[in-house]
mmCIF file of C-alpha atoms in Angstrom:
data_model
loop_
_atom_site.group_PDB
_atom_site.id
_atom_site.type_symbol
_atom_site.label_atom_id
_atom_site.label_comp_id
_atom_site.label_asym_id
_atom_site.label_seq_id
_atom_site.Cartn_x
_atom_site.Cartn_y
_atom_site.Cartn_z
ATOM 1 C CA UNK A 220 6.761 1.733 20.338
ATOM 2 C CA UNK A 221 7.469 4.007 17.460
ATOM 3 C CA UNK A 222 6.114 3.405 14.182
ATOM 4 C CA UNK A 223 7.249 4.195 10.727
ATOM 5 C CA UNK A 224 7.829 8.158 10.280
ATOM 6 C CA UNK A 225 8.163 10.401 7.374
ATOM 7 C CA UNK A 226 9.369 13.837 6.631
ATOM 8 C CA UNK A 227 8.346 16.305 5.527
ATOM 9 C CA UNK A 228 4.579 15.543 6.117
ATOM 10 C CA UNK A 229 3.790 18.129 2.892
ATOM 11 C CA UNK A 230 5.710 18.961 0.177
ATOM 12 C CA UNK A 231 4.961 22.144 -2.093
ATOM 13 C CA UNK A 232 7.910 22.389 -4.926
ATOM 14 C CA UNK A 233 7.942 24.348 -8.168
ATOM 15 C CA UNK A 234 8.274 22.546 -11.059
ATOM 16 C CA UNK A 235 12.153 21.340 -11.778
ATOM 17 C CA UNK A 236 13.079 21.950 -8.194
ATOM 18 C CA UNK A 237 14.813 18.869 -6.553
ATOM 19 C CA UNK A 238 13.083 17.372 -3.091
ATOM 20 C CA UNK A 239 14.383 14.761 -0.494
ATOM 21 C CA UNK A 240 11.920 12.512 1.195
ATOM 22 C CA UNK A 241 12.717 10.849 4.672
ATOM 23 C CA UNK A 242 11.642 7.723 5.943
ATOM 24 C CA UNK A 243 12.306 6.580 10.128
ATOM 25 C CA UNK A 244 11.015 2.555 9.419
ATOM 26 C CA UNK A 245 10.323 0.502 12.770
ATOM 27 C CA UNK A 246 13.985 -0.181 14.352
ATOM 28 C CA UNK A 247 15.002 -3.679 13.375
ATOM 29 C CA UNK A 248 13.077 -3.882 10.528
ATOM 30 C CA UNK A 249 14.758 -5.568 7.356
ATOM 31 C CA UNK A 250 12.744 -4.574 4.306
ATOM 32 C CA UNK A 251 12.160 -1.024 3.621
ATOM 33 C CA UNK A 252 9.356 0.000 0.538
ATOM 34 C CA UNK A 253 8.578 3.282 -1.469
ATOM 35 C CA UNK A 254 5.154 3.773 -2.845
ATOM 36 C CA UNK A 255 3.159 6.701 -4.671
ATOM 37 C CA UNK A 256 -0.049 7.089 -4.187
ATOM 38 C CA UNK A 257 -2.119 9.320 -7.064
ATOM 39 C CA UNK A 258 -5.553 10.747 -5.208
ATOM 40 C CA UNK A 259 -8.553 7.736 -5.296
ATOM 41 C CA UNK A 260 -6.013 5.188 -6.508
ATOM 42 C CA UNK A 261 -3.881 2.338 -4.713
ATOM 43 C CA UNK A 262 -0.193 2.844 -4.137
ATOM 44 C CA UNK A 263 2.106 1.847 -6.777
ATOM 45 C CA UNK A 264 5.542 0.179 -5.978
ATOM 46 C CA UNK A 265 8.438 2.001 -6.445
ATOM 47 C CA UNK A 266 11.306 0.390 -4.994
ATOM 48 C CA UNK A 267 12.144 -2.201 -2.092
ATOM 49 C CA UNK A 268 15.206 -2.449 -0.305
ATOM 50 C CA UNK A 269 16.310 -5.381 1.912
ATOM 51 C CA UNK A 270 18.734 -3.677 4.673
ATOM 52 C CA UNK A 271 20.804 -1.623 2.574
ATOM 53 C CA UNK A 272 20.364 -3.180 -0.296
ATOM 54 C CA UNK A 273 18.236 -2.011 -2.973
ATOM 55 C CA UNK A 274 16.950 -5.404 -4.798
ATOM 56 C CA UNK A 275 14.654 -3.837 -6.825
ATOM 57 C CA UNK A 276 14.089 -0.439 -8.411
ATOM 58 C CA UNK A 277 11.895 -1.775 -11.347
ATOM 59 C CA UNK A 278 8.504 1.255 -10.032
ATOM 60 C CA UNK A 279 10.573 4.294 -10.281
ATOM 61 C CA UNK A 280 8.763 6.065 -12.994
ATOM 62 C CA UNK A 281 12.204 7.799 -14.566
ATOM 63 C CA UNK A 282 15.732 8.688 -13.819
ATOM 64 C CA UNK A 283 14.959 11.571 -11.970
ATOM 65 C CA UNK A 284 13.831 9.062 -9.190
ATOM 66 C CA UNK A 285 16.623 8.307 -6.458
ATOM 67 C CA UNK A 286 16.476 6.153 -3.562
ATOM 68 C CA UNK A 287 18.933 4.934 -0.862
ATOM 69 C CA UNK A 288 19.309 3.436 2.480
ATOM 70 C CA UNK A 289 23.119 3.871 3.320
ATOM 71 C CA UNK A 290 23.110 2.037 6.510
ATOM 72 C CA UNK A 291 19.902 -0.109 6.625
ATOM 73 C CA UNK A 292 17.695 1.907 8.347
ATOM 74 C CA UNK A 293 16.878 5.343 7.413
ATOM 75 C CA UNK A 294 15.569 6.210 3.660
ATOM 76 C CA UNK A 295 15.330 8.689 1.759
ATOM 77 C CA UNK A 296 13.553 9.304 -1.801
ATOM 78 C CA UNK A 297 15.284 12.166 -4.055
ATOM 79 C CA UNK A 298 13.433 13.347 -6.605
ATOM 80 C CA UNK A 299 15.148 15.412 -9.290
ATOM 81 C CA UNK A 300 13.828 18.298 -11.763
ATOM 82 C CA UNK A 301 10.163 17.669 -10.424
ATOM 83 C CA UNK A 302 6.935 17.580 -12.809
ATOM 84 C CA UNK A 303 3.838 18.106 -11.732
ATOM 85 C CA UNK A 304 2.794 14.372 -13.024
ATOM 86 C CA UNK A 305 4.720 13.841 -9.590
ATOM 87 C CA UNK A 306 2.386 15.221 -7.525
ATOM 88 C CA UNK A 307 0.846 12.208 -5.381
ATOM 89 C CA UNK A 308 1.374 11.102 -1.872
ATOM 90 C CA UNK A 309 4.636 8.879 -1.041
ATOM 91 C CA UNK A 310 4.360 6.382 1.319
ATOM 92 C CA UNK A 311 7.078 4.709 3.161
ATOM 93 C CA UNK A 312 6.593 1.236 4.310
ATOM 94 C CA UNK A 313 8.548 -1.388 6.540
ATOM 95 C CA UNK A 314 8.587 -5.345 7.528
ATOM 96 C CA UNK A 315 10.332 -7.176 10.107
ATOM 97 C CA UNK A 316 11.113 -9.528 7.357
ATOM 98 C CA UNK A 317 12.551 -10.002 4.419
ATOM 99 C CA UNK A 318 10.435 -10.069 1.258
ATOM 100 C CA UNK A 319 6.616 -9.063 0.948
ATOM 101 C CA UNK A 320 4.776 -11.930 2.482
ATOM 102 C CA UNK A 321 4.557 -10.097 5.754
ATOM 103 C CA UNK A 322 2.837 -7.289 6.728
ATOM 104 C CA UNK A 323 3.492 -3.909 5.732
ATOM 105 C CA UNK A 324 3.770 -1.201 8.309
ATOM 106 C CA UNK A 325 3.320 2.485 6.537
ATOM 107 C CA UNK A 326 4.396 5.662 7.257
ATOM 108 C CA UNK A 327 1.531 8.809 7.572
ATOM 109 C CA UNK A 328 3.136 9.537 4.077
ATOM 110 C CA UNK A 329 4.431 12.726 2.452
ATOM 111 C CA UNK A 330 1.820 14.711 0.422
ATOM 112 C CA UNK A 331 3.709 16.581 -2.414
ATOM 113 C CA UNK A 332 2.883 19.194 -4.328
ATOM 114 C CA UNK A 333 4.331 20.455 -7.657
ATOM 115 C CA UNK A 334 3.164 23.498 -9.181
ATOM 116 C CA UNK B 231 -0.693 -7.800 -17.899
ATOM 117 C CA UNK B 232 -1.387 -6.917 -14.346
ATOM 118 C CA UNK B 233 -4.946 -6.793 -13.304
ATOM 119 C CA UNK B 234 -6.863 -6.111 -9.719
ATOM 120 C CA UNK B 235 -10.585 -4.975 -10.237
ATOM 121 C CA UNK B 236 -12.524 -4.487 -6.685
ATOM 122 C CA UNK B 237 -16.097 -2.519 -6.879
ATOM 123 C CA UNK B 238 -15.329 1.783 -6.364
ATOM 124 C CA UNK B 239 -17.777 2.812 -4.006
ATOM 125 C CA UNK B 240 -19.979 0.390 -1.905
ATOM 126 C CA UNK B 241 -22.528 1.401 0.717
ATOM 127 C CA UNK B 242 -24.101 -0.545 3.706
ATOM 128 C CA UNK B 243 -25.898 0.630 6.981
ATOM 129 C CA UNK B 244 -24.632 0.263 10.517
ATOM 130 C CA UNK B 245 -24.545 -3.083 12.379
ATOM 131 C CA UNK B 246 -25.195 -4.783 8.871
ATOM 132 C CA UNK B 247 -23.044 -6.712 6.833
ATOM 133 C CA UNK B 248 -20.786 -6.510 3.694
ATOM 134 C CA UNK B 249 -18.739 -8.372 1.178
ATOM 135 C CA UNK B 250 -16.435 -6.280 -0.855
ATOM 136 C CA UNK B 251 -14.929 -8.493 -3.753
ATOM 137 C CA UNK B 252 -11.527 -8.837 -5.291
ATOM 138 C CA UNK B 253 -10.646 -10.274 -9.141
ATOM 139 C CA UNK B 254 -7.015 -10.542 -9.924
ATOM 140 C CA UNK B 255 -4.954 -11.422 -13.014
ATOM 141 C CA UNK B 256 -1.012 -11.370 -12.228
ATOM 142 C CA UNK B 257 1.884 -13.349 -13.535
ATOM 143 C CA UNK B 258 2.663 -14.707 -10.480
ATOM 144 C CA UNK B 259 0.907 -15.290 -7.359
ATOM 145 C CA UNK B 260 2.049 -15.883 -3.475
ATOM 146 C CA UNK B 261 -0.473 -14.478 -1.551
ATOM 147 C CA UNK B 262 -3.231 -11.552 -1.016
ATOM 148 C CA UNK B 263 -3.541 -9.114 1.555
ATOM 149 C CA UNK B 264 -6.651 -6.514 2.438
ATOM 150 C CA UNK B 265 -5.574 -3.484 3.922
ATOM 151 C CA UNK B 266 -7.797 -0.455 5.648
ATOM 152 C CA UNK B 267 -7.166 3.315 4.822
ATOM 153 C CA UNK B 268 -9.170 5.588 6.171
ATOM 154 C CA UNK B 269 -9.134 8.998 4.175
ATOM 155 C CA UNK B 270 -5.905 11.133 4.216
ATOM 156 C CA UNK B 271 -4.276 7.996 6.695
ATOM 157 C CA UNK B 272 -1.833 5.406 5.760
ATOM 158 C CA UNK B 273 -3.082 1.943 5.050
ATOM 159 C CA UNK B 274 -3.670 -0.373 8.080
ATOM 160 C CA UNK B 275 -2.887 -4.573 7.646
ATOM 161 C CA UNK B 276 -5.846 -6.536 7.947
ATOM 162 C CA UNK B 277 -5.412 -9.580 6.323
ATOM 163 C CA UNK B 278 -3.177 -11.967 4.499
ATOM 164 C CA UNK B 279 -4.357 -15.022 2.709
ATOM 165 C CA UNK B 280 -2.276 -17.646 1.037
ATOM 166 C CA UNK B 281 -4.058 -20.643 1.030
ATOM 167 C CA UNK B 282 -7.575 -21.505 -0.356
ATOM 168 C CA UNK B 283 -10.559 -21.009 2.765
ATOM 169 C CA UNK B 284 -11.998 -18.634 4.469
ATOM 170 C CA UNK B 285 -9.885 -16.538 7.342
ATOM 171 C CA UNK B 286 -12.033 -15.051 10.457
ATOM 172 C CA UNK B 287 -10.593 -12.260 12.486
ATOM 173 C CA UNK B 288 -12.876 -10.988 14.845
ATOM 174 C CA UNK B 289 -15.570 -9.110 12.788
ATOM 175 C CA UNK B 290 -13.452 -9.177 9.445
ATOM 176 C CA UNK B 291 -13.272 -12.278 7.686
ATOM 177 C CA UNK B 292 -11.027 -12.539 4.196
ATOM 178 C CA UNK B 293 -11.897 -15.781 1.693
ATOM 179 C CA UNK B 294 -9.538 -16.819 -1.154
ATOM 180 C CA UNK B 295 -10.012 -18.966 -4.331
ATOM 181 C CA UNK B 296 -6.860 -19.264 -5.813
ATOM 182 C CA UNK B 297 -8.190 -21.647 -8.832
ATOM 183 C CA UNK B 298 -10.572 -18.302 -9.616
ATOM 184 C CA UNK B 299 -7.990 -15.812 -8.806
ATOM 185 C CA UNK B 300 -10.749 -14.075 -6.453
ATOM 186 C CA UNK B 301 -11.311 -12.921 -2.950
ATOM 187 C CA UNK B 302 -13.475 -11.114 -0.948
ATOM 188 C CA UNK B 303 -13.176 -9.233 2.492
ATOM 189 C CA UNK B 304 -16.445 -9.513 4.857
ATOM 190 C CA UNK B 305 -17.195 -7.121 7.407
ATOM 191 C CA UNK B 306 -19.698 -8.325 10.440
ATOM 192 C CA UNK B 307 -21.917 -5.476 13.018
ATOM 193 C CA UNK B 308 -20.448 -2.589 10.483
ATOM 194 C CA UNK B 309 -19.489 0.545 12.908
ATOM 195 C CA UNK B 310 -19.280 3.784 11.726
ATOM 196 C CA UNK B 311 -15.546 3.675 11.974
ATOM 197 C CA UNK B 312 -15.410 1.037 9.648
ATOM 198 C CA UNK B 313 -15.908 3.732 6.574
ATOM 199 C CA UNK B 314 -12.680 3.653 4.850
ATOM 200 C CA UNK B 315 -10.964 2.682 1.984
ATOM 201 C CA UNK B 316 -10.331 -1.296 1.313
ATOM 202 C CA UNK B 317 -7.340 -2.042 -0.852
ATOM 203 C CA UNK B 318 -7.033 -5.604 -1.667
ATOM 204 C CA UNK B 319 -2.997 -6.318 -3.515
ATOM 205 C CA UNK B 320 -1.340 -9.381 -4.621
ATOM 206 C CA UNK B 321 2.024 -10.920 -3.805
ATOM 207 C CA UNK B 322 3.319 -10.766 -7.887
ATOM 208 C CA UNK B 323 7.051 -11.792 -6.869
ATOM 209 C CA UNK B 324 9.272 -11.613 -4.088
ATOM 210 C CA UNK B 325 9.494 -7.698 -3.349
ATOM 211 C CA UNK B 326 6.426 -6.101 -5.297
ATOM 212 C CA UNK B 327 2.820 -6.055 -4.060
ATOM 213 C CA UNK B 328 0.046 -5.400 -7.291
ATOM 214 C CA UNK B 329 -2.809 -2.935 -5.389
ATOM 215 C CA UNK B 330 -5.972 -2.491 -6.438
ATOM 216 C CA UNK B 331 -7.627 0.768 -6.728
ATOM 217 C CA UNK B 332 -9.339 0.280 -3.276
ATOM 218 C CA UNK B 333 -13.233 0.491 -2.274
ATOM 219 C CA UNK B 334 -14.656 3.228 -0.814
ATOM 220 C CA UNK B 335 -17.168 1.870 2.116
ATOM 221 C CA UNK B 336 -19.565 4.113 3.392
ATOM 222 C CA UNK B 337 -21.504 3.639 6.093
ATOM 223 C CA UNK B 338 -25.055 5.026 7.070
ATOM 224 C CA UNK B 339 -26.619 5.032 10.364
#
């Protein structure tokens, strides 16, 4: 079956341009998470929604950072006025369950770029 | 504060075996999981440990000690495929996971 996809896979964006990032989780799955990944470093939450709810935005670095899932399946992450401290790599990840104490299934990830 | 200290860069030799460690210091604590990422690739499940013991999977074994907030991930007959990235992360509360910074395994012929 179909895993998690993301799109764009790379990202180049000049500094205080806006970007959209798209995340396709597993059909059926119930917990939807954003990560950013800086370059030799382990992702770092950014948000978790459970269906369309978002229950916790508490990683999103600023209030340029934007996420939604409308209708519980598809995500996207909007970034707003990007800096180039927001170049990383943003993963998408999904569950089958609620909650974290499942596993995680990622996305390839969308490398972006901010010059 | 939030703490998860694993070793950078380890290196073994094929068809050996390694132990890559894990020290955490959260708030809370439900559970740990090891993940595999190979470079440029998203991060593969490998293991999830909640109680205290040691979990075998095939050649990847994953120990927990919850009293020393520690864990390590041991890898059996290394393969050359098995250089990757090893992030070990912690179950801090309902909907966050605390990563480390990963180890870098690299293996020699």
């Amino acid at each position: 079956g179909a895993g998690v996809s993301q799109s764009p896979r790379y990202k180049v964006a000049k500094r205080g341009q806006d970007v959209a990032l798209r995340c396709d989780p597993i059909s059926g799955h119930v917990s939807l998470f954003w990560y950013q990944q800086a370059l030799g470093q382990g992702p770092e939450f950014l948000t978790y929604f459970q269906n369309e709810a978002q229950l916790d935005k508490s990683g999103l670095p600023s209030d340029r950072f934007f996420a939604e899932r409308p209708e519980g399946s598809v995500s996207t992450l909007k970034i707003q006025r990007t800096q180039q401290e927001d170049s990383a790599v943003y993963l998408c990840a999904s569950s089958p369950t609620a909650g974290v104490h499942n596993e995680q299934f990622f996305g390839p990830g969308t490398r972006l770029t901010v010059l | 504060g939030q703490n998860i200290d694993q070793p950078t860069e380890m290196t073994a030799t094929e068809g050996a075996i390694v132990q890559i460690n894990c020290t955490y210091q959260t708030s809370g604590f439900n559970g740990l999981f090891w993940y595999q990422q190979h470079a440029g690739e998203a991060p593969t499940f490998l293991s999830y440990n909640v109680l205290d013991g040691l979990e075998e999977k095939g050649r990847f074994s994953s120990f927990l000690s919850r009293s020393k907030g520690y864990s390590y991930l041991l890898l059996k007959e290394l393969q050359m495929k098995d250089s990757a990235s090893y992030l070990c992360a912690v179950t801090d509360s309902n909907y966050q996971l605390i990563w480390g910074a990963g180890t870098k395994l690299i293996i020699k012929p």
